[in-house]
XYZ file of N, CA and C in Angstrom:
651
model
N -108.992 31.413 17.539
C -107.627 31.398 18.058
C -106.619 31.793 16.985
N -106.817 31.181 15.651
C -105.923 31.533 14.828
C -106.205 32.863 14.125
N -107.302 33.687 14.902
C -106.974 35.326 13.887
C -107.136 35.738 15.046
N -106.822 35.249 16.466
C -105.954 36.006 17.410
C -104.363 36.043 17.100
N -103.821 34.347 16.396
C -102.743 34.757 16.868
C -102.347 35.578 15.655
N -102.813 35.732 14.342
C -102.269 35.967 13.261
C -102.266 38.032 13.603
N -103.128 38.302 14.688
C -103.520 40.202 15.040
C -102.527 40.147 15.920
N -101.760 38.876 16.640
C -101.170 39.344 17.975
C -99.604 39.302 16.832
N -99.379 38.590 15.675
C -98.098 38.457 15.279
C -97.924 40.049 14.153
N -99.072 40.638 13.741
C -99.337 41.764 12.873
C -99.050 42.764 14.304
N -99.403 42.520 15.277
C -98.776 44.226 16.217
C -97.400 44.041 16.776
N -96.703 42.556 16.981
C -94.988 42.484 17.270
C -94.176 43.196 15.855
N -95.183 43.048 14.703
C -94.193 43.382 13.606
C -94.516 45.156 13.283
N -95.791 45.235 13.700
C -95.968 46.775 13.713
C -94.902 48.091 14.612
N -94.993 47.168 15.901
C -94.052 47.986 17.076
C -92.535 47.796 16.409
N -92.172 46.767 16.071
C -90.879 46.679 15.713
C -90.523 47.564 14.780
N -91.536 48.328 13.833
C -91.135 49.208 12.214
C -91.519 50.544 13.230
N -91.422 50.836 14.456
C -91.048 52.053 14.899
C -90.065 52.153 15.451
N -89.217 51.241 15.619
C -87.411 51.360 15.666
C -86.774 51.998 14.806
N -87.370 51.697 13.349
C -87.228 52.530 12.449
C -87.339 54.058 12.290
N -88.773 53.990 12.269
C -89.387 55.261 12.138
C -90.803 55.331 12.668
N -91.483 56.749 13.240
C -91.915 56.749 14.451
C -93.492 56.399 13.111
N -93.763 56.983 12.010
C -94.650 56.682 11.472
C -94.303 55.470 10.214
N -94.341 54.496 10.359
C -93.738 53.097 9.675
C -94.494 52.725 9.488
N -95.976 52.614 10.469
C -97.490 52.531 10.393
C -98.439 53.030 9.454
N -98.138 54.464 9.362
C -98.991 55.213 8.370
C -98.553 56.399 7.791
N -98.501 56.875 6.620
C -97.669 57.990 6.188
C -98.523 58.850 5.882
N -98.727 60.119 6.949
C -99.634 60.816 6.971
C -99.518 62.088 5.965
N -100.780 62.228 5.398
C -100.722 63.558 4.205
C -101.099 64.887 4.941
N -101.514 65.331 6.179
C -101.778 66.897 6.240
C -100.701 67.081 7.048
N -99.771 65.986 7.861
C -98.652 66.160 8.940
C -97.417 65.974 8.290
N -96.214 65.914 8.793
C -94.819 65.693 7.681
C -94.576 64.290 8.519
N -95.023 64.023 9.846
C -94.557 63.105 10.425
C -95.638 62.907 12.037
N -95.565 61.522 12.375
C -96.192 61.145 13.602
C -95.811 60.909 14.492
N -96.417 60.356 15.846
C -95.358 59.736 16.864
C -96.863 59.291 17.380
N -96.731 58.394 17.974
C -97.751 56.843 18.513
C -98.117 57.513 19.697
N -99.619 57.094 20.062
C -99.874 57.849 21.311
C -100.270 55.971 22.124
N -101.155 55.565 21.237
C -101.817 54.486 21.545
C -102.460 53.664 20.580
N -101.859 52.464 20.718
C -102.205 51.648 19.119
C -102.422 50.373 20.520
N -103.770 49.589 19.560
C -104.459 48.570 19.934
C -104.997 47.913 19.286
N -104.435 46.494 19.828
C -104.943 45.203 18.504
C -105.760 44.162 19.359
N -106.347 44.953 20.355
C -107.324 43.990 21.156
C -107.314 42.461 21.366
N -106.177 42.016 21.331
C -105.318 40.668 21.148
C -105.963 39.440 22.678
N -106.043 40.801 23.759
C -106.168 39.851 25.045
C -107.524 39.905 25.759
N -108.257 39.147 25.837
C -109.550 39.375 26.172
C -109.705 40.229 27.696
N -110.485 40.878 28.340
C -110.770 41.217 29.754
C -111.319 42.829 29.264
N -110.790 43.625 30.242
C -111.234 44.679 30.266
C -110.918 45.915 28.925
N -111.720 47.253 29.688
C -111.432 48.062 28.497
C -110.349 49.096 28.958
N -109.491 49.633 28.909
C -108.450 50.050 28.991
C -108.551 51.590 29.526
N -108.594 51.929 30.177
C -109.277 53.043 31.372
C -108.254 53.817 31.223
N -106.869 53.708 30.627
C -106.415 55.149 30.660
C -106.762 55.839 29.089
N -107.320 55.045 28.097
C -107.911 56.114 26.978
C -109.341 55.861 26.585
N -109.840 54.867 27.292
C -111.049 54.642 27.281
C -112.236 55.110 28.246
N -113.272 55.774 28.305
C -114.232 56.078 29.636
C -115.674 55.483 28.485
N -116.154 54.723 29.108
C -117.003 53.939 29.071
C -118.682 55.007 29.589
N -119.740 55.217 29.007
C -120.351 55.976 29.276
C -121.823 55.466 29.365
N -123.170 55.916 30.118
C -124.483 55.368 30.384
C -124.768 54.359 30.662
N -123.459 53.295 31.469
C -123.644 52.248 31.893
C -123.587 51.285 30.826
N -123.137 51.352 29.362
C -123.388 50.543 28.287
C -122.206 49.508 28.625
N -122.404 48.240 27.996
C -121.262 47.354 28.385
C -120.595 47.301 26.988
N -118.789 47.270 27.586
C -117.632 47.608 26.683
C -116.304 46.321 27.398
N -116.671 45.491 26.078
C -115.026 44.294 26.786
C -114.266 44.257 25.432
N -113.247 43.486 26.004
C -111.997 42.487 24.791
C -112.452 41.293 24.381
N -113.192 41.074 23.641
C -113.310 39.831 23.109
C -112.635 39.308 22.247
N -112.568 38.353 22.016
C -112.246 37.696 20.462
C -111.464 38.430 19.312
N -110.149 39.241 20.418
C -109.833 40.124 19.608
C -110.260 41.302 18.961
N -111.653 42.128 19.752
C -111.978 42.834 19.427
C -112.649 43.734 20.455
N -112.884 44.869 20.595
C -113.448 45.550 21.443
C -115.437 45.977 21.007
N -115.742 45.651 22.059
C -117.530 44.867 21.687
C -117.725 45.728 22.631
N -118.509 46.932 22.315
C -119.715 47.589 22.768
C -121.494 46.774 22.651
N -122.118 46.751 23.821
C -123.497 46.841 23.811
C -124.188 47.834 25.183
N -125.784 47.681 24.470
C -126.485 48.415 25.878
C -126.471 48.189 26.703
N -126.547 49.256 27.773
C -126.665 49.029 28.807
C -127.736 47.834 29.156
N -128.010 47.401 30.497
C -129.139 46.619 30.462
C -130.329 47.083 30.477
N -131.477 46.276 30.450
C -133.042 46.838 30.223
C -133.253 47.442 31.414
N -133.100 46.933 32.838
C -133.292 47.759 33.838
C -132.689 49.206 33.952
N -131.529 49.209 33.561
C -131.149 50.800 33.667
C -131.589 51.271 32.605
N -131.989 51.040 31.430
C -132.916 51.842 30.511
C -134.182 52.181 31.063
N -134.768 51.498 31.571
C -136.431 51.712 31.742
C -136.112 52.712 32.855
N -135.162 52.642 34.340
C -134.987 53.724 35.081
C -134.948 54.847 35.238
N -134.122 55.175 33.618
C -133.223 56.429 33.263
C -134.805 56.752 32.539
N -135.403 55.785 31.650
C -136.629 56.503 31.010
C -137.655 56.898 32.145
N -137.627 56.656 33.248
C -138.956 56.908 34.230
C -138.313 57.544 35.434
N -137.312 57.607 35.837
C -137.141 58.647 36.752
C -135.244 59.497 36.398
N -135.019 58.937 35.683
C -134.043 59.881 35.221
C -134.142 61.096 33.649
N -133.518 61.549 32.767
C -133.272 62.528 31.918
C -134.425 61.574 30.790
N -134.447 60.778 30.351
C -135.309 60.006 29.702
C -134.348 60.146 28.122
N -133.741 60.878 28.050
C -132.101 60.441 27.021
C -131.021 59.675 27.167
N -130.303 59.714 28.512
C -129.458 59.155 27.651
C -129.025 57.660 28.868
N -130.015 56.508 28.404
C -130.418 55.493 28.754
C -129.576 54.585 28.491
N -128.539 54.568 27.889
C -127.496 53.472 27.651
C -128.080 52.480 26.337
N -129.325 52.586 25.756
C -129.875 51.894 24.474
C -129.036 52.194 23.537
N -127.887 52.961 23.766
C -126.796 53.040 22.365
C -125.773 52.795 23.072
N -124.797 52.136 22.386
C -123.477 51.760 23.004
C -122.762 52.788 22.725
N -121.454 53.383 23.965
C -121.337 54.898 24.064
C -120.052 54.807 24.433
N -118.989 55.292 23.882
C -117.313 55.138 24.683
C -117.042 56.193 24.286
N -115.830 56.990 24.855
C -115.257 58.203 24.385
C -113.353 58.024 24.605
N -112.633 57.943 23.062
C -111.216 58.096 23.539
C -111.012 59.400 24.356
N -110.828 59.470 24.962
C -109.939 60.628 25.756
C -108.903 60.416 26.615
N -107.556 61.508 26.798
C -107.804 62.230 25.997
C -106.815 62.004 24.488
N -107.231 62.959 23.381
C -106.434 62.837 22.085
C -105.518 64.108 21.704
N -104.472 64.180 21.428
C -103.539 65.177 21.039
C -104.342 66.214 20.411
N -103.982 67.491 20.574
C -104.967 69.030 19.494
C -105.334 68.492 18.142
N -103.488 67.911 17.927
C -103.091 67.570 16.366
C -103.100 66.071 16.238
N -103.969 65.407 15.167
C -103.763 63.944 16.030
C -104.347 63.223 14.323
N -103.538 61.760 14.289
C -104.042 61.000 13.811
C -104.888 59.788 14.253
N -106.122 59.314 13.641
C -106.479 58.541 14.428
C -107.132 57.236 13.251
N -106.982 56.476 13.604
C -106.855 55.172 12.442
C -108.043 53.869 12.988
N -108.899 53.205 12.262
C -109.523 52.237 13.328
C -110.360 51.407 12.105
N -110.887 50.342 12.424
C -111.392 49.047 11.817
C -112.687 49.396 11.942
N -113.533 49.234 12.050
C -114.992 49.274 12.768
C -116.503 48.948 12.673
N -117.051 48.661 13.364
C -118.489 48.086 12.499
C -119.621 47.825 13.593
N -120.929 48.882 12.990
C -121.648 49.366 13.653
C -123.068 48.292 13.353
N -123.453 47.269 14.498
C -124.807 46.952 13.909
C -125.962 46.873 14.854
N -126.794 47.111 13.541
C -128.049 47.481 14.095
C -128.642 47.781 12.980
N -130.095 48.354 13.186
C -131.294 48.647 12.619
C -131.468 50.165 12.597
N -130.280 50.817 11.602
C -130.441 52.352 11.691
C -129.930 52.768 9.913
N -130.138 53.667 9.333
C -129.643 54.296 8.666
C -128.424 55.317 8.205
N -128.075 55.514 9.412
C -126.277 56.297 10.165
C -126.045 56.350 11.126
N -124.851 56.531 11.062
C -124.370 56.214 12.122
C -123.688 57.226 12.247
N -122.311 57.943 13.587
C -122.033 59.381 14.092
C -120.879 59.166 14.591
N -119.694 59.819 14.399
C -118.809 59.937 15.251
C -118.420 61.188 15.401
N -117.905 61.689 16.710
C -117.828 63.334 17.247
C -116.619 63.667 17.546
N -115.558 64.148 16.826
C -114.618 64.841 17.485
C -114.775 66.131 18.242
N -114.429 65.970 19.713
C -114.793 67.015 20.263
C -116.030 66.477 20.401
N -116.785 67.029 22.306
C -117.751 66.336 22.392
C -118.801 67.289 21.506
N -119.857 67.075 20.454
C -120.830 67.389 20.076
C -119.766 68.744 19.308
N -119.085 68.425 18.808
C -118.214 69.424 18.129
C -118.268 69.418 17.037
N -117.451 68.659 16.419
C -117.540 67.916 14.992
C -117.803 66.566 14.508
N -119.586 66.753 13.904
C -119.633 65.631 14.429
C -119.939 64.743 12.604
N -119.479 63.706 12.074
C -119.544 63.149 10.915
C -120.579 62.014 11.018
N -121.363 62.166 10.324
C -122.702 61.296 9.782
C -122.460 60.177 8.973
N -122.097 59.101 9.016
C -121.913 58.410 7.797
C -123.172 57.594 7.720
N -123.510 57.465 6.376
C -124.604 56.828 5.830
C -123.978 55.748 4.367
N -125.144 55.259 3.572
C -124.351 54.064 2.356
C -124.367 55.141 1.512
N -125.252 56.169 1.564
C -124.731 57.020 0.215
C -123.189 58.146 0.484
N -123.633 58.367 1.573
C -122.094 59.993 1.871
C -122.175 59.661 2.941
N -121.536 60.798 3.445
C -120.996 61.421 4.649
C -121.097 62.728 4.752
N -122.062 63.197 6.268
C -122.393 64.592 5.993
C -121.239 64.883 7.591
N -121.192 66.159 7.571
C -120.074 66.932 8.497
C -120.862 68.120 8.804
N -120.665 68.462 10.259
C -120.734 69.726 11.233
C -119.649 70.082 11.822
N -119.161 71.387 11.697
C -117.934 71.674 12.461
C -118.528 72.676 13.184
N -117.222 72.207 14.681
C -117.677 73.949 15.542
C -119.835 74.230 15.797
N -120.733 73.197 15.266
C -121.866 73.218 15.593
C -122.232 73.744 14.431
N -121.839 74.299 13.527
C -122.794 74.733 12.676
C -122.089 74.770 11.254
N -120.636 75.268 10.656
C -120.211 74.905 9.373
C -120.787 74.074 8.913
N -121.013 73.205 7.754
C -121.092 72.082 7.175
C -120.713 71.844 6.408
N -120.727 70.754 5.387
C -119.969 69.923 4.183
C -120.701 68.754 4.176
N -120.429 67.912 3.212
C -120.854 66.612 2.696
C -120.151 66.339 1.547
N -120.186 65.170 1.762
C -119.159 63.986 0.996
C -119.528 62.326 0.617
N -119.188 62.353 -0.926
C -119.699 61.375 -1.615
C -119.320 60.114 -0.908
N -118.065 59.981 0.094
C -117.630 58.996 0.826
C -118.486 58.057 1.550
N -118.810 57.364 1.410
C -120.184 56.643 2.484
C -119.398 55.409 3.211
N -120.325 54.943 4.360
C -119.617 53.910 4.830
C -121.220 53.847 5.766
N -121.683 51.981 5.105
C -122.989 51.712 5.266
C -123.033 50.863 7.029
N -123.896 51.071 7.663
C -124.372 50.569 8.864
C -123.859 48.933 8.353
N -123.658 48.134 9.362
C -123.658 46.662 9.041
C -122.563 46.086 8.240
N -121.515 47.246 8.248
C -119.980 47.511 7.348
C -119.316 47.429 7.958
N -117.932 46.732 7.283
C -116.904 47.094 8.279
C -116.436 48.118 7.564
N -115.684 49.085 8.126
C -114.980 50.486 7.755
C -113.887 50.733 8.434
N -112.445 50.891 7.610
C -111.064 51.134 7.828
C -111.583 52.915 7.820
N -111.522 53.278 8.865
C -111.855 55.257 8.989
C -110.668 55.604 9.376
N -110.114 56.653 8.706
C -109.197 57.707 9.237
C -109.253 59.385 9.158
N -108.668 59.742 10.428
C -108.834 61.069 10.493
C -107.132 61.208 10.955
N -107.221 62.436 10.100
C -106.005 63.180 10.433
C -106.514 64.866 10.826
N -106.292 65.527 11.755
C -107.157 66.590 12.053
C -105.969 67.702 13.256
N -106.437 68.778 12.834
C -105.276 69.959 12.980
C -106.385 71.074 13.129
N -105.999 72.228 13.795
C -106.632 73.395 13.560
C -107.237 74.140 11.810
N -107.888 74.217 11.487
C -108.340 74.567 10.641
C -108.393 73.829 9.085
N -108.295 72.055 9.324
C -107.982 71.369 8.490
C -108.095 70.148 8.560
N -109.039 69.045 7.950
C -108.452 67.781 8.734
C -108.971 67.024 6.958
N -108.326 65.885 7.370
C -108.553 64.479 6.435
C -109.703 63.362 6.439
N -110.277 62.936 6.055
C -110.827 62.055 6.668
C -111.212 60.849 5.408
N -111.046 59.757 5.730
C -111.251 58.575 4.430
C -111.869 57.286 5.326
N -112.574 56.427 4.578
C -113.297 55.327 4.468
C -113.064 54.030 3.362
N -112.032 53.397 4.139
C -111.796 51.687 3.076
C -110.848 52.412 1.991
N -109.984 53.758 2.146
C -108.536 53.662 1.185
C -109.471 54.959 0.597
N -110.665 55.680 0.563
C -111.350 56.872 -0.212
C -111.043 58.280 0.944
N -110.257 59.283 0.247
C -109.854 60.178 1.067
C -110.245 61.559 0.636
N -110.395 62.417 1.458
C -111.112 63.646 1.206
C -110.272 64.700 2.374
N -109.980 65.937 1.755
C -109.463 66.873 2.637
C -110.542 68.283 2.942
N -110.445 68.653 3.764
C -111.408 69.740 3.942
C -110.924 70.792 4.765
N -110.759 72.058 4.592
C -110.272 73.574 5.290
C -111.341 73.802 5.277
N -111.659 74.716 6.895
C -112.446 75.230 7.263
C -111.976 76.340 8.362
N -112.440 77.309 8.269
C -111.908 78.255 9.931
C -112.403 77.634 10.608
N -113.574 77.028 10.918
C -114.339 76.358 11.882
C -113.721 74.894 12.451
N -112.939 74.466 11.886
C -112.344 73.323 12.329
C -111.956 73.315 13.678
N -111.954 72.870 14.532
C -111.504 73.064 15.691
C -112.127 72.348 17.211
N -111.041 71.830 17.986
C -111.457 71.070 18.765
C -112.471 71.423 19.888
N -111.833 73.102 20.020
C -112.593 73.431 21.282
C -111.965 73.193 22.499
N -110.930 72.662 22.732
C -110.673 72.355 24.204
C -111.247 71.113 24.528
N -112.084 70.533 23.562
C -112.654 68.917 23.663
C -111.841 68.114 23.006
N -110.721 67.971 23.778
C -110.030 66.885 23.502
C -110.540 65.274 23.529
N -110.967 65.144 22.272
C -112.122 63.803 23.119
C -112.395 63.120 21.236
N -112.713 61.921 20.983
C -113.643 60.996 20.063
C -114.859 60.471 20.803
N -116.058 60.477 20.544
C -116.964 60.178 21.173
C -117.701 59.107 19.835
N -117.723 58.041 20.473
C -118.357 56.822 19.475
C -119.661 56.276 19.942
N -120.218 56.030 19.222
C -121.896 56.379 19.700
C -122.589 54.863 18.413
N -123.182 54.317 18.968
C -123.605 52.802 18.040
C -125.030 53.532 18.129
N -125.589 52.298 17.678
C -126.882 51.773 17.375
C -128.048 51.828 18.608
N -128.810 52.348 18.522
C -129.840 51.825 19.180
C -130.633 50.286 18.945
N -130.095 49.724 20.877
C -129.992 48.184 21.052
C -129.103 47.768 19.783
N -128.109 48.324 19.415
C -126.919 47.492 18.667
C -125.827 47.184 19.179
N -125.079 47.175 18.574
C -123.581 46.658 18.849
C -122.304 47.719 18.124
N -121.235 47.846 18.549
C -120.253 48.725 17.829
C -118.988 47.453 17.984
N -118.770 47.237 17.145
C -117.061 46.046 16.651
C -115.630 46.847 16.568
N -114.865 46.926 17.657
C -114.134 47.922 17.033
C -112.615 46.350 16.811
N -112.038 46.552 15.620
C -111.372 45.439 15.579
C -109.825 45.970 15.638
N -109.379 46.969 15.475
C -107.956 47.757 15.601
C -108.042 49.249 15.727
N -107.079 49.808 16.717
C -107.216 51.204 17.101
C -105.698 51.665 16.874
N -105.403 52.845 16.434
C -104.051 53.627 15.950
C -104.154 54.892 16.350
N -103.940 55.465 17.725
C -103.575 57.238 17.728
C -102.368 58.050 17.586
N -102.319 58.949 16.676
C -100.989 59.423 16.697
C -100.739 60.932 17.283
N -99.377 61.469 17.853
C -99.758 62.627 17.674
C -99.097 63.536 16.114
N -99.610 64.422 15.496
C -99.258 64.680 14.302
C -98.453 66.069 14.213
N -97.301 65.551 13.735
C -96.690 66.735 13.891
C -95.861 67.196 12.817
N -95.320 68.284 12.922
C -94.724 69.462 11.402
C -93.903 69.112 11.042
């Protein structure tokens, strides 16, 4: 109760420093300035929030305890999907997708992936760009095939403050305050306006605060 109320008194004072100014929240380095699309401090328990959230393979997604709690689907719709459906994509990973997200967009979040894996994936753009994080780096695919890698790591069973700031041919991306910039022609959304968050097999995904911005010149 008391690090509900202490997240519910941290977002009255957050909204209030955009009376000020529209980025008071976060002072973004590839944009000159932001404006709030959707910021969430998962404060009230119940559902998951259906106008930026779509919930995917039947996996279960609530508000708990101040936090937004992905798990698998259940065992029956796994064993189904393995014996008379695609035999992939069974709901054994917990699966949500923000959509949709600005071209130009900041996106800010708490997070923590567990389970019994070695990395973990998040996709801007569906199957677009997609970032690997592991305890040693972080490897990157853009557009399906560019690549990069980065000494940045952020280990399974972690919590991780991740941010992306991301634009046509350019984006940011950091782990716990460690930041890295990267140009690429290949950068690019595609018309997949979308984050696709993808856990653990039979794990769990913790998401404990969410920040979207749109980023602008």
């Amino acid at each position: 109760m008391m690090r509900i109320m202490f997240k519910w008194m941290v977002s009255m004072l957050f909204w209030a420093s955009f009376n000020c100014a529209a980025d008071a929240g976060y002072r973004p380095e590839i944009f000159k300035k932001v404006e709030p699309v959707y910021i969430d401090q998962f404060d009230k328990d119940g559902k998951v929030n259906r106008a930026f959230w779509q919930v995917k393979q039947k996996t279960v997604w609530v508000v708990k305890d101040g936090m937004l709690v992905g798990s698998p689907s259940s065992r029956e719709y796994q064993e189904h999907v393995r014996t008379e459906g695609d035999g992939i994509h069974t709901g054994a990973n917990p699966v949500i997708i923000l959509k949709p997200v600005p071209e130009e967009f900041v996106l800010r979040m708490r997070i923590k992936y567990e389970g019994d894996a070695k990395a973990v994936k998040i996709d801007i753009g569906h199957h677009i760009n997609s970032f690997i994080f592991t305890k040693e780096s972080t490897r990157m695919k853009f557009n399906k095939k560019a690549t990069a890698e980065s000494a940045i790591a952020f280990p399974v069973n972690t919590w991780g403050e991740l941010t992306f700031e991301f634009k046509e041919g350019k984006l940011l991306f950091g782990v716990n305050g460690e930041k890295e910039v990267i140009e690429k022609g290949s950068i690019s959304m595609a018309d997949s306006l979308q984050v696709d968050i993808k856990g653990i097999s039979q794990g769990r995904v913790l998401i404990d605060w969410i920040e979207l911005y749109r980023g602008m010149e």
